[in-house]
Amino acid sequence: MADEPVVLGVDVGGTKVAVAAVNGATASDLVQRPTPVSSTSELLNGIEATVREAITATGDPAAIGVGVPSQIDYGRGTVETSVNIPLTGVPLRDELGKRFGVPVFVDNDANCAALAEAQLVDDPPATHLVMLTLGTGVGGGVVIDGKIFRGADGLGAELGHFPIEAEGPLCPGNCPNRGCVEALCSGTALERDATEHAKDLPRTRLGNVYGEKGTVSGPDVVSAAEDGDTDALLLFERFGRYLGVAISGYVNVFQPHIFVIGGGLSRASGLFLERAIAEAESRALPALWKRVDVHLARGGADAGVIGAGLLAAQEIGRDTQRSAATTSTEGRA
Amino acid sequence: MADEPVVLGVDVGGTKVAVAAVNGATASDLVQRPTPVSSTSELLNGIEATVREAITATGDPAAIGVGVPSQIDYGRGTVETSVNIPLTGVPLRDELGKRFGVPVFVDNDANCAALAEAQLVDDPPATHLVMLTLGTGVGGGVVIDGKIFRGADGLGAELGHFPIEAEGPLCPGNCPNRGCVEALCSGTALERDATEHAKDLPRTRLGNVYGEKGTVSGPDVVSAAEDGDTDALLLFERFGRYLGVAISGYVNVFQPHIFVIGGGLSRASGLFLERAIAEAESRALPALWKRVDVHLARGGADAGVIGAGLLAAQEIGRDTQRSAATTSTEGRA
């Protein structure tokens, strides 16, 4: 396999573009450059330049997988909507395919992360996995039979937008629902609830933060909770309870063997994960719960690159090889 | 194809066993006999006898698909739990395989019904479909890429057990959740709510029913609502609203092109379906909602037989053939 052309993974984030050769769960020859966001053409040129830089080290690739923080019509390879980087409406697969002359595959970064997580469990790779990414919003990815599940047109697996509290708060994201997972278990929801709560409690720690800044941020709540502040702990108790409600639903529906919690908020998991798991355990169908392992994301900073590369490898039919190689010798981070 | 061995579909219900030759969405040579439920061996003998009766008309089949009202470990072909007929723990696939000497495939009847519904849409058959069956409980089936989705071990797609009202009522089924779809949108939930409601309203229609019988049944509520009784109409308004909440979540997660409402309660759909669709439309992600068609189940009494036959045809690799034949000439009921 050493002489075979590599598969490249590309992770286009809001601040940096990362490119690496991907084999199993291993990334090598990593190149990272800032993401140009001033215009679509600058962005496309920036992605191209970063990929070409990687190619000088790896040689021409067999295929390129690209993860972007955007909603993708996977069948067409186009970007439906993109809030953080200027890609809305761009036929990204074809644009990049023209530039490199090799097969390019483009997917949502949460889908790529889920694929990386499936590779990062104990051997063999997980065939059925659900991943929730808790950040400003709530994203997710679902792996079924070892492949990313996308729905009929690649717009599915919107795991942040299942309602779990029918008359709950309006979703703070670009979604008309009420009480959906993102409306209750996102960074934005946490800040909304903390701010509302602090307004009525002027002489408390969160009240003081509100008095100074007119708002309470996620990091404010995390820091207060870590210091044992009761108001902040109660906010996380509620957060964990709702997360557990959502986990129970997704376990019952997808019956995964692996359930992964990722995203920026998972760094504060000590404040809510135990509560979430207890809630999910009390609610999920027992036969399904006993078959699932819930854990934090294992992928590091290069999980997005790895997932994008795995996607491309699967699409060109290299994943059987890859799984075999991974199982025997390498690929565990 | 006329000389090829047929594929048989078998629908084992609580009251009758139905067997027919299945080709596309068409069932022929139907045989129906009462379901013996006195013991497992009587039941297995009864299924065998009914299938043999069909075989005298059709000749030896290429494969047999069997739908049962039970929870199935599809990979092993065994029955995990079975409430209405005595099959719990039975290795049904192997038991029937031994008796007939041809490949046998066993699945949950709701999964089989979903597969039949995918075949019953306008050409071509639906690749991505979600079906909710509203009866005593709430079941469901999911078709992804034209195949039944089952989760890692065949225990998934428990669509009745996603919580949509976190602190709602306890599930009346064999499920520890609160506020799940079955706890709000099942016949049992409707009877529970109607009875509770009627207790406090002695001089109303539902109150009179309660006074006479000590309970209010589903048919009592349906009949009162059809006569314009306000209390009954309000119960269905709530039922429809919750159903819409659930539909919005499943559209966001599975992104199907077809959403089917079936089950015994769907016969009263005039009382809740319009409300449910309006609620779902106001909540689902617009890009996904505009790509889905929500309709009542189209399969008739033979849908279970057809779905079971389609499953067997798929498993022996005959579904490409079948879809082609169906598209060109036949197979629409």
PDB file of N, CA, C and O in Angstrom, chain B residues 10-19 31-50 66-70 82 84-87:
ATOM      1  N   VAL B  10     -45.745 -14.226   4.229  1.00  0.00           N
ATOM      2  CA  VAL B  10     -46.579 -14.781   5.294  1.00  0.00           C
ATOM      3  C   VAL B  10     -46.800 -13.696   6.339  1.00  0.00           C
ATOM      4  O   VAL B  10     -45.843 -13.100   6.835  1.00  0.00           O
ATOM      5  N   ASP B  11     -48.046 -13.423   6.646  1.00  0.00           N
ATOM      6  CA  ASP B  11     -48.371 -12.427   7.667  1.00  0.00           C
ATOM      7  C   ASP B  11     -49.038 -13.155   8.834  1.00  0.00           C
ATOM      8  O   ASP B  11     -50.170 -13.628   8.718  1.00  0.00           O
ATOM      9  N   VAL B  12     -48.315 -13.267   9.945  1.00  0.00           N
ATOM     10  CA  VAL B  12     -48.856 -13.951  11.116  1.00  0.00           C
ATOM     11  C   VAL B  12     -49.474 -12.897  12.034  1.00  0.00           C
ATOM     12  O   VAL B  12     -48.762 -12.132  12.686  1.00  0.00           O
ATOM     13  N   GLY B  13     -50.777 -12.823  12.066  1.00  0.00           N
ATOM     14  CA  GLY B  13     -51.447 -11.845  12.913  1.00  0.00           C
ATOM     15  C   GLY B  13     -51.967 -12.493  14.178  1.00  0.00           C
ATOM     16  O   GLY B  13     -51.829 -13.707  14.375  1.00  0.00           O
ATOM     17  N   GLY B  14     -52.567 -11.693  15.033  1.00  0.00           N
ATOM     18  CA  GLY B  14     -53.103 -12.232  16.271  1.00  0.00           C
ATOM     19  C   GLY B  14     -54.294 -13.143  16.042  1.00  0.00           C
ATOM     20  O   GLY B  14     -54.580 -14.033  16.841  1.00  0.00           O
ATOM     21  N   THR B  15     -55.005 -12.963  14.907  1.00  0.00           N
ATOM     22  CA  THR B  15     -56.192 -13.778  14.663  1.00  0.00           C
ATOM     23  C   THR B  15     -56.089 -14.651  13.425  1.00  0.00           C
ATOM     24  O   THR B  15     -56.731 -15.685  13.356  1.00  0.00           O
ATOM     25  N   LYS B  16     -55.282 -14.240  12.416  1.00  0.00           N
ATOM     26  CA  LYS B  16     -55.175 -15.102  11.232  1.00  0.00           C
ATOM     27  C   LYS B  16     -53.765 -15.114  10.663  1.00  0.00           C
ATOM     28  O   LYS B  16     -52.992 -14.170  10.832  1.00  0.00           O
ATOM     29  N   VAL B  17     -53.479 -16.224   9.993  1.00  0.00           N
ATOM     30  CA  VAL B  17     -52.234 -16.378   9.234  1.00  0.00           C
ATOM     31  C   VAL B  17     -52.596 -16.244   7.760  1.00  0.00           C
ATOM     32  O   VAL B  17     -53.489 -16.945   7.278  1.00  0.00           O
ATOM     33  N   ALA B  18     -51.940 -15.305   7.065  1.00  0.00           N
ATOM     34  CA  ALA B  18     -52.214 -15.110   5.642  1.00  0.00           C
ATOM     35  C   ALA B  18     -50.945 -15.410   4.851  1.00  0.00           C
ATOM     36  O   ALA B  18     -49.854 -15.013   5.242  1.00  0.00           O
ATOM     37  N   VAL B  19     -51.101 -16.115   3.752  1.00  0.00           N
ATOM     38  CA  VAL B  19     -49.962 -16.490   2.899  1.00  0.00           C
ATOM     39  C   VAL B  19     -50.342 -16.194   1.455  1.00  0.00           C
ATOM     40  O   VAL B  19     -51.477 -16.461   1.037  1.00  0.00           O
ATOM     41  N   VAL B  31     -54.052 -17.449   0.818  1.00  0.00           N
ATOM     42  CA  VAL B  31     -54.679 -18.423   1.710  1.00  0.00           C
ATOM     43  C   VAL B  31     -54.697 -17.827   3.109  1.00  0.00           C
ATOM     44  O   VAL B  31     -53.684 -17.293   3.567  1.00  0.00           O
ATOM     45  N   GLN B  32     -55.834 -17.881   3.799  1.00  0.00           N
ATOM     46  CA  GLN B  32     -55.927 -17.355   5.162  1.00  0.00           C
ATOM     47  C   GLN B  32     -56.549 -18.401   6.079  1.00  0.00           C
ATOM     48  O   GLN B  32     -57.569 -18.997   5.726  1.00  0.00           O
ATOM     49  N   ARG B  33     -55.938 -18.590   7.241  1.00  0.00           N
ATOM     50  CA  ARG B  33     -56.474 -19.530   8.231  1.00  0.00           C
ATOM     51  C   ARG B  33     -56.359 -18.887   9.612  1.00  0.00           C
ATOM     52  O   ARG B  33     -55.500 -18.035   9.826  1.00  0.00           O
ATOM     53  N   PRO B  34     -57.196 -19.315  10.569  1.00  0.00           N
ATOM     54  CA  PRO B  34     -57.093 -18.754  11.928  1.00  0.00           C
ATOM     55  C   PRO B  34     -55.718 -19.043  12.536  1.00  0.00           C
ATOM     56  O   PRO B  34     -55.102 -20.070  12.238  1.00  0.00           O
ATOM     57  N   THR B  35     -55.221 -18.131  13.365  1.00  0.00           N
ATOM     58  CA  THR B  35     -53.936 -18.308  14.041  1.00  0.00           C
ATOM     59  C   THR B  35     -54.140 -19.164  15.284  1.00  0.00           C
ATOM     60  O   THR B  35     -54.874 -18.770  16.187  1.00  0.00           O
ATOM     61  N   PRO B  36     -53.489 -20.342  15.355  1.00  0.00           N
ATOM     62  CA  PRO B  36     -53.592 -21.127  16.591  1.00  0.00           C
ATOM     63  C   PRO B  36     -52.673 -20.511  17.641  1.00  0.00           C
ATOM     64  O   PRO B  36     -51.475 -20.355  17.387  1.00  0.00           O
ATOM     65  N   VAL B  37     -53.201 -20.132  18.790  1.00  0.00           N
ATOM     66  CA  VAL B  37     -52.379 -19.450  19.788  1.00  0.00           C
ATOM     67  C   VAL B  37     -52.289 -20.223  21.101  1.00  0.00           C
ATOM     68  O   VAL B  37     -51.756 -19.724  22.085  1.00  0.00           O
ATOM     69  N   SER B  38     -52.774 -21.483  21.087  1.00  0.00           N
ATOM     70  CA  SER B  38     -52.787 -22.240  22.345  1.00  0.00           C
ATOM     71  C   SER B  38     -51.381 -22.603  22.805  1.00  0.00           C
ATOM     72  O   SER B  38     -51.132 -22.723  24.000  1.00  0.00           O
ATOM     73  N   SER B  39     -50.443 -22.798  21.869  1.00  0.00           N
ATOM     74  CA  SER B  39     -49.068 -23.121  22.250  1.00  0.00           C
ATOM     75  C   SER B  39     -48.151 -22.789  21.087  1.00  0.00           C
ATOM     76  O   SER B  39     -48.604 -22.602  19.950  1.00  0.00           O
ATOM     77  N   THR B  40     -46.845 -22.735  21.388  1.00  0.00           N
ATOM     78  CA  THR B  40     -45.881 -22.437  20.334  1.00  0.00           C
ATOM     79  C   THR B  40     -45.912 -23.515  19.256  1.00  0.00           C
ATOM     80  O   THR B  40     -45.895 -23.214  18.059  1.00  0.00           O
ATOM     81  N   SER B  41     -45.995 -24.788  19.656  1.00  0.00           N
ATOM     82  CA  SER B  41     -45.925 -25.838  18.637  1.00  0.00           C
ATOM     83  C   SER B  41     -47.189 -25.829  17.783  1.00  0.00           C
ATOM     84  O   SER B  41     -47.132 -26.030  16.569  1.00  0.00           O
ATOM     85  N   GLU B  42     -48.344 -25.573  18.400  1.00  0.00           N
ATOM     86  CA  GLU B  42     -49.572 -25.455  17.609  1.00  0.00           C
ATOM     87  C   GLU B  42     -49.457 -24.309  16.607  1.00  0.00           C
ATOM     88  O   GLU B  42     -49.876 -24.413  15.453  1.00  0.00           O
ATOM     89  N   LEU B  43     -48.881 -23.204  17.072  1.00  0.00           N
ATOM     90  CA  LEU B  43     -48.740 -22.036  16.206  1.00  0.00           C
ATOM     91  C   LEU B  43     -47.813 -22.354  15.037  1.00  0.00           C
ATOM     92  O   LEU B  43     -48.134 -22.068  13.872  1.00  0.00           O
ATOM     93  N   LEU B  44     -46.670 -22.966  15.325  1.00  0.00           N
ATOM     94  CA  LEU B  44     -45.724 -23.292  14.254  1.00  0.00           C
ATOM     95  C   LEU B  44     -46.350 -24.281  13.267  1.00  0.00           C
ATOM     96  O   LEU B  44     -46.214 -24.131  12.052  1.00  0.00           O
ATOM     97  N   ASN B  45     -47.076 -25.284  13.796  1.00  0.00           N
ATOM     98  CA  ASN B  45     -47.745 -26.238  12.909  1.00  0.00           C
ATOM     99  C   ASN B  45     -48.810 -25.551  12.057  1.00  0.00           C
ATOM    100  O   ASN B  45     -48.985 -25.870  10.880  1.00  0.00           O
ATOM    101  N   GLY B  46     -49.509 -24.593  12.670  1.00  0.00           N
ATOM    102  CA  GLY B  46     -50.536 -23.862  11.937  1.00  0.00           C
ATOM    103  C   GLY B  46     -49.948 -23.024  10.817  1.00  0.00           C
ATOM    104  O   GLY B  46     -50.500 -22.971   9.705  1.00  0.00           O
ATOM    105  N   ILE B  47     -48.824 -22.349  11.105  1.00  0.00           N
ATOM    106  CA  ILE B  47     -48.163 -21.569  10.052  1.00  0.00           C
ATOM    107  C   ILE B  47     -47.731 -22.508   8.927  1.00  0.00           C
ATOM    108  O   ILE B  47     -47.977 -22.259   7.743  1.00  0.00           O
ATOM    109  N   GLU B  48     -47.113 -23.645   9.308  1.00  0.00           N
ATOM    110  CA  GLU B  48     -46.631 -24.590   8.294  1.00  0.00           C
ATOM    111  C   GLU B  48     -47.779 -25.086   7.407  1.00  0.00           C
ATOM    112  O   GLU B  48     -47.667 -25.100   6.179  1.00  0.00           O
ATOM    113  N   ALA B  49     -48.897 -25.446   8.050  1.00  0.00           N
ATOM    114  CA  ALA B  49     -50.021 -25.989   7.276  1.00  0.00           C
ATOM    115  C   ALA B  49     -50.562 -24.948   6.293  1.00  0.00           C
ATOM    116  O   ALA B  49     -50.882 -25.265   5.141  1.00  0.00           O
ATOM    117  N   THR B  50     -50.642 -23.680   6.736  1.00  0.00           N
ATOM    118  CA  THR B  50     -51.175 -22.633   5.862  1.00  0.00           C
ATOM    119  C   THR B  50     -50.226 -22.386   4.687  1.00  0.00           C
ATOM    120  O   THR B  50     -50.660 -22.205   3.542  1.00  0.00           O
ATOM    121  N   VAL B  66     -41.600 -13.734   6.382  1.00  0.00           N
ATOM    122  CA  VAL B  66     -42.612 -13.877   7.426  1.00  0.00           C
ATOM    123  C   VAL B  66     -42.646 -12.619   8.289  1.00  0.00           C
ATOM    124  O   VAL B  66     -41.611 -12.197   8.817  1.00  0.00           O
ATOM    125  N   GLY B  67     -43.804 -12.021   8.427  1.00  0.00           N
ATOM    126  CA  GLY B  67     -43.978 -10.889   9.331  1.00  0.00           C
ATOM    127  C   GLY B  67     -44.743 -11.335  10.557  1.00  0.00           C
ATOM    128  O   GLY B  67     -45.749 -12.034  10.442  1.00  0.00           O
ATOM    129  N   VAL B  68     -44.241 -10.946  11.737  1.00  0.00           N
ATOM    130  CA  VAL B  68     -44.901 -11.327  12.991  1.00  0.00           C
ATOM    131  C   VAL B  68     -45.049 -10.093  13.884  1.00  0.00           C
ATOM    132  O   VAL B  68     -44.236  -9.179  13.829  1.00  0.00           O
ATOM    133  N   PRO B  69     -46.083 -10.078  14.746  1.00  0.00           N
ATOM    134  CA  PRO B  69     -46.303  -8.915  15.623  1.00  0.00           C
ATOM    135  C   PRO B  69     -45.419  -9.010  16.858  1.00  0.00           C
ATOM    136  O   PRO B  69     -45.916  -9.030  17.977  1.00  0.00           O
ATOM    137  N   SER B  70     -44.098  -9.068  16.663  1.00  0.00           N
ATOM    138  CA  SER B  70     -43.157  -9.378  17.747  1.00  0.00           C
ATOM    139  C   SER B  70     -41.870  -8.611  17.506  1.00  0.00           C
ATOM    140  O   SER B  70     -41.604  -8.134  16.412  1.00  0.00           O
ATOM    141  N   SER B  82     -42.710 -11.373  22.374  1.00  0.00           N
ATOM    142  CA  SER B  82     -43.933 -11.472  21.591  1.00  0.00           C
ATOM    143  C   SER B  82     -45.098 -11.490  22.559  1.00  0.00           C
ATOM    144  O   SER B  82     -45.246 -12.426  23.343  1.00  0.00           O
ATOM    145  N   ASN B  84     -48.602 -10.938  21.858  1.00  0.00           N
ATOM    146  CA  ASN B  84     -49.920 -11.438  21.461  1.00  0.00           C
ATOM    147  C   ASN B  84     -49.953 -12.880  20.978  1.00  0.00           C
ATOM    148  O   ASN B  84     -51.003 -13.511  20.996  1.00  0.00           O
ATOM    149  N   ILE B  85     -48.826 -13.387  20.501  1.00  0.00           N
ATOM    150  CA  ILE B  85     -48.793 -14.791  20.064  1.00  0.00           C
ATOM    151  C   ILE B  85     -47.558 -15.442  20.691  1.00  0.00           C
ATOM    152  O   ILE B  85     -46.562 -14.781  20.936  1.00  0.00           O
ATOM    153  N   PRO B  86     -47.638 -16.768  20.970  1.00  0.00           N
ATOM    154  CA  PRO B  86     -46.607 -17.423  21.790  1.00  0.00           C
ATOM    155  C   PRO B  86     -45.324 -17.727  21.004  1.00  0.00           C
ATOM    156  O   PRO B  86     -45.087 -18.860  20.604  1.00  0.00           O
ATOM    157  N   LEU B  87     -44.499 -16.690  20.803  1.00  0.00           N
ATOM    158  CA  LEU B  87     -43.266 -16.880  20.036  1.00  0.00           C
ATOM    159  C   LEU B  87     -42.016 -16.399  20.769  1.00  0.00           C
ATOM    160  O   LEU B  87     -40.911 -16.513  20.216  1.00  0.00           O
TER     161      LEU B  87
END
